[in-house]
Coordinates of C-alpha atoms in Angstrom, one line a residue:
X65 CA -12.1 -9.6 21.8
X66 CA -8.1 -7.9 21.2
X67 CA -8.1 -6.1 18.1
X68 CA -4.9 -6.1 16.1
X69 CA -4.0 -2.2 16.5
X70 CA -0.9 -1.4 14.6
X71 CA -0.8 2.5 16.0
X72 CA -2.5 2.0 19.4
X73 CA 0.6 4.2 21.0
X74 CA 0.6 6.5 18.8
X75 CA -0.9 9.3 21.5
X76 CA 2.8 8.6 23.0
X77 CA 4.6 11.6 23.2
X78 CA 8.8 11.1 22.3
X79 CA 11.1 12.0 19.9
X80 CA 10.2 9.2 17.2
X81 CA 6.8 10.2 18.0
X82 CA 7.3 14.0 17.2
X83 CA 9.2 12.7 13.7
X84 CA 7.3 14.5 10.7
X85 CA 5.5 11.4 9.7
X86 CA 6.9 11.9 5.5
X87 CA 10.4 12.1 7.2
X88 CA 10.0 8.9 9.1
X89 CA 8.9 7.1 6.2
X90 CA 11.9 7.5 4.1
X91 CA 14.4 7.5 6.6
X92 CA 13.1 4.0 8.4
X93 CA 12.5 2.5 4.6
X94 CA 16.4 3.6 4.4
X95 CA 17.1 1.4 7.2
X96 CA 15.1 -1.0 6.4
X97 CA 16.7 -1.6 3.1
X98 CA 20.7 -0.9 4.4
X99 CA 19.7 -3.3 7.1
X100 CA 18.2 -6.3 5.5
X101 CA 21.0 -6.3 2.9
X102 CA 23.9 -6.6 5.3
X103 CA 26.4 -9.5 4.9
X104 CA 28.3 -10.2 8.1
X105 CA 26.4 -11.3 11.1
X106 CA 28.0 -8.5 13.6
X107 CA 26.9 -5.7 11.5
X108 CA 23.5 -7.3 11.5
X109 CA 23.6 -7.2 15.7
X110 CA 24.5 -4.2 15.5
X111 CA 21.5 -3.3 13.0
X112 CA 19.3 -5.0 15.5
X113 CA 20.7 -3.5 18.6
X114 CA 20.3 -0.2 17.1
X115 CA 16.6 -0.5 16.1
X116 CA 16.4 -1.6 19.7
X117 CA 17.6 1.7 20.7
X118 CA 15.3 3.3 18.5
X119 CA 12.1 1.0 19.5
X120 CA 13.6 2.4 23.0
X121 CA 13.2 5.8 22.2
X122 CA 9.9 5.7 21.2
X123 CA 9.0 4.3 24.7
X124 CA 6.5 1.7 22.9
X125 CA 5.8 -0.7 25.3
X126 CA 8.1 -3.7 24.7
X127 CA 5.7 -6.5 25.8
X128 CA 3.2 -4.8 22.9
X129 CA 5.6 -4.9 20.4
X130 CA 7.4 -8.5 20.4
X131 CA 4.0 -9.6 21.1
X132 CA 3.0 -8.1 17.5
X133 CA 6.5 -9.3 15.6
X134 CA 6.0 -12.5 16.9
X135 CA 3.6 -13.6 13.3
X136 CA 6.7 -12.6 11.6
X137 CA 9.5 -14.2 13.1
X138 CA 7.2 -17.4 13.4
X139 CA 7.7 -17.3 9.3
X140 CA 11.7 -17.3 9.2
X141 CA 12.1 -19.2 12.4
X142 CA 12.6 -22.7 10.1
X143 CA 15.3 -20.6 8.4
X144 CA 17.1 -20.6 11.7
X145 CA 16.1 -24.6 12.7
X146 CA 16.6 -25.9 8.6
X147 CA 19.8 -23.7 7.5
X148 CA 21.9 -25.8 9.9
X149 CA 20.9 -28.9 8.5
X150 CA 21.6 -28.2 4.7
X151 CA 23.7 -25.7 4.1
X152 CA 27.2 -27.6 3.4
X153 CA 30.1 -26.6 5.4
X154 CA 32.6 -27.2 8.3
X155 CA 30.5 -29.9 10.1
X156 CA 29.7 -28.7 13.8
X157 CA 27.5 -31.7 14.9
X158 CA 26.3 -35.1 13.6
X159 CA 24.4 -37.3 15.0
X160 CA 23.4 -40.4 12.8
X161 CA 24.5 -38.9 9.4
X162 CA 22.7 -35.8 10.6
X163 CA 25.2 -33.1 10.1
X164 CA 24.7 -28.8 11.9
X165 CA 27.4 -27.1 10.1
X166 CA 29.1 -23.5 11.0
X167 CA 27.8 -22.4 7.7
X168 CA 24.6 -23.2 8.0
X169 CA 24.0 -22.1 11.7
X170 CA 25.5 -18.2 10.5
X171 CA 23.4 -17.9 7.4
X172 CA 20.4 -18.8 9.5
X173 CA 21.1 -16.5 12.3
X174 CA 21.9 -14.0 10.1
X175 CA 18.5 -14.0 7.9
X176 CA 16.9 -14.2 11.7
X177 CA 18.3 -11.7 12.8
X178 CA 17.6 -9.4 9.6
X179 CA 13.9 -10.3 9.8
X180 CA 14.2 -9.2 13.3
X181 CA 16.0 -5.4 12.3
X182 CA 13.3 -5.4 9.5
X183 CA 10.3 -5.9 11.1
X184 CA 11.0 -4.0 14.7
X185 CA 11.7 -0.9 12.5
X186 CA 8.6 -1.7 10.7
X187 CA 6.2 -1.9 13.4
X188 CA 8.3 0.7 15.0
X189 CA 7.3 3.2 12.3
X190 CA 4.0 2.7 11.7
X191 CA 3.2 2.2 16.0
X192 CA 4.4 6.0 16.1
X193 CA 1.7 7.1 13.7
X194 CA -1.9 7.6 13.4
X195 CA -2.7 4.8 10.3
X196 CA -5.0 7.8 8.6
X197 CA -1.9 10.3 9.0
X198 CA 0.4 7.7 7.7
X199 CA -2.1 7.2 4.5
X200 CA -2.1 11.3 4.1
X201 CA 1.8 11.3 4.5
X202 CA 2.1 8.5 1.5
X203 CA -0.1 10.8 -0.3
X204 CA 2.1 13.5 0.5
X205 CA 5.0 11.7 -0.9
X206 CA 3.0 11.2 -4.1
X207 CA 2.8 7.1 -3.3
X208 CA 0.0 6.2 -6.1
X209 CA -3.5 7.0 -5.2
X210 CA -4.6 3.6 -5.8
X211 CA -2.1 2.2 -3.8
X212 CA -2.6 4.7 -0.6
X213 CA -6.5 3.6 -0.7
X214 CA -5.7 0.2 -0.8
X215 CA -3.9 0.2 1.9
X216 CA -6.1 2.4 3.9
X217 CA -9.2 -0.2 2.7
X218 CA -7.5 -3.5 3.9
X219 CA -6.3 -1.9 7.0
X220 CA -9.6 -1.0 8.0
X221 CA -11.3 -4.4 6.6
X222 CA -8.9 -6.5 9.0
X223 CA -11.4 -4.7 11.9
X224 CA -14.3 -5.6 9.9
X225 CA -13.5 -9.0 9.6
X226 CA -12.6 -9.6 12.6
X227 CA -15.8 -8.5 13.7
X228 CA -18.1 -10.6 11.6
X229 CA -16.4 -13.8 12.5
X230 CA -16.7 -12.7 16.1
X231 CA -20.4 -12.5 15.8
X232 CA -20.9 -15.3 13.7
X233 CA -18.6 -17.9 16.4
X234 CA -20.5 -16.5 18.9
X235 CA -24.0 -17.1 17.5
X236 CA -22.4 -21.0 16.6
X237 CA -21.3 -21.0 20.6
X238 CA -24.9 -20.3 21.5
X239 CA -26.1 -22.9 19.6
X240 CA -23.6 -25.4 21.3
X241 CA -21.2 -25.8 18.4
X242 CA -17.7 -27.2 20.4
X243 CA -14.5 -26.9 17.6
X244 CA -13.2 -30.6 17.7
X245 CA -10.6 -32.3 15.1
X246 CA -13.0 -33.8 12.9
X247 CA -14.7 -33.5 9.6
X248 CA -17.7 -31.8 10.7
X249 CA -15.9 -28.6 12.3
X250 CA -14.4 -28.4 9.7
X251 CA -17.3 -28.1 7.5
X252 CA -18.5 -25.6 9.7
X253 CA -15.3 -23.7 9.6
X254 CA -15.3 -23.1 5.7
X255 CA -18.7 -22.3 6.2
X256 CA -18.3 -19.4 8.4
X257 CA -15.3 -18.2 6.1
X258 CA -17.6 -18.4 3.4
X259 CA -20.2 -15.8 5.1
X260 CA -17.3 -13.8 6.5
X261 CA -16.7 -13.5 2.5
X262 CA -20.1 -12.2 1.5
X263 CA -21.2 -10.4 4.5
X264 CA -17.6 -8.7 4.0
X265 CA -18.3 -8.2 -0.3
X266 CA -22.0 -6.7 0.8
X267 CA -20.3 -4.5 3.8
X268 CA -18.0 -3.1 1.0
X269 CA -20.7 -2.5 -1.6
X270 CA -22.8 -0.7 0.9
X271 CA -19.5 1.5 1.9
X272 CA -19.2 2.1 -1.9
X273 CA -22.7 3.3 -2.8
X274 CA -22.4 5.5 0.1
X275 CA -18.7 7.4 -0.1
X276 CA -19.7 7.4 -3.8
X277 CA -23.5 9.6 -2.6
X278 CA -21.1 12.0 -1.0
X279 CA -18.7 12.7 -4.1
X280 CA -16.1 10.1 -3.9
X281 CA -14.2 9.3 -7.0
X282 CA -11.7 7.3 -6.2
X283 CA -9.0 10.2 -5.7
X284 CA -7.2 10.7 -2.3
X285 CA -7.7 14.8 -1.0
X286 CA -6.3 16.0 2.0
X287 CA -5.8 19.4 4.3
X288 CA -3.4 18.4 6.5
X289 CA -0.5 20.0 5.6
X290 CA 3.3 18.9 6.8
X291 CA 5.7 21.0 8.1
X292 CA 9.8 20.2 8.7
X293 CA 11.4 21.7 11.8
X294 CA 14.8 21.5 12.6
X295 CA 14.8 18.3 15.0
X296 CA 13.2 16.5 12.0
X297 CA 16.3 17.3 10.1
X298 CA 18.5 17.0 12.6
X299 CA 16.9 12.9 13.0
X300 CA 17.4 12.4 9.5
X301 CA 21.0 13.7 8.8
X302 CA 21.6 10.8 12.3
X303 CA 19.9 8.1 10.6
X304 CA 21.0 8.6 7.1
X305 CA 24.9 8.9 8.7
X306 CA 24.1 5.7 10.3
X307 CA 23.6 4.0 7.7
X308 CA 26.7 5.4 6.0
X309 CA 28.8 4.7 8.6
X310 CA 27.1 0.6 8.9
X311 CA 28.0 0.7 4.9
X312 CA 31.3 1.8 5.0
X313 CA 32.8 -0.7 8.2
X314 CA 30.9 -3.5 6.3
X315 CA 32.9 -2.4 3.1
X316 CA 36.1 -2.7 5.8
X317 CA 35.0 -5.9 6.7
X318 CA 34.8 -7.5 3.6

């Protein structure tokens, strides 16, 4: 079974991979927040193109990235489908009382492009750094320890859930169970979900006792030392400059 590893290609060598993790988190977060609030679709497409260039620079396989983007795009796709028929404005097409408007298509496309840009940037940021390094970077940026540890354990337990589900599904298949669209199958799926929660809780309790016996007190500790290089400052300068240019261009259009 394939695991949803975000950092599968974190060992590649590219300018984005070598970018200081702390500066990467800050600058990518600034890029996401600046691009997600653009109000002109031309700037939105330009920001999407810029994000795609960053993705190409990272050398992460496009197929891998687009596969990871699909779940996020699935949730914003309804905006692109529904808004053209629900937002009032100039009618673009009408059929049996159902009208598609230019304004609805415009805003639906704007939401979809902005979401695509932010998802692509977030996945590029996470995909070019090992997850444990990302957590250590958040810790060094003074992000609350409990929040960092919650993220770390949540990511770790995704794989635990997958393993538990795979084991139980294999066991059920060996006993002749076949998934069908009926009440019996739904009951079996419900029991599997319940067992996953119980087993995960028991495993979490064992892990906690194990960590406590080794001196875990709930506080994150790391000996990793980060150091900004000249190239890191250069990338920060370029990214911040792009944010300012996009902002000024947006103001000139308004």
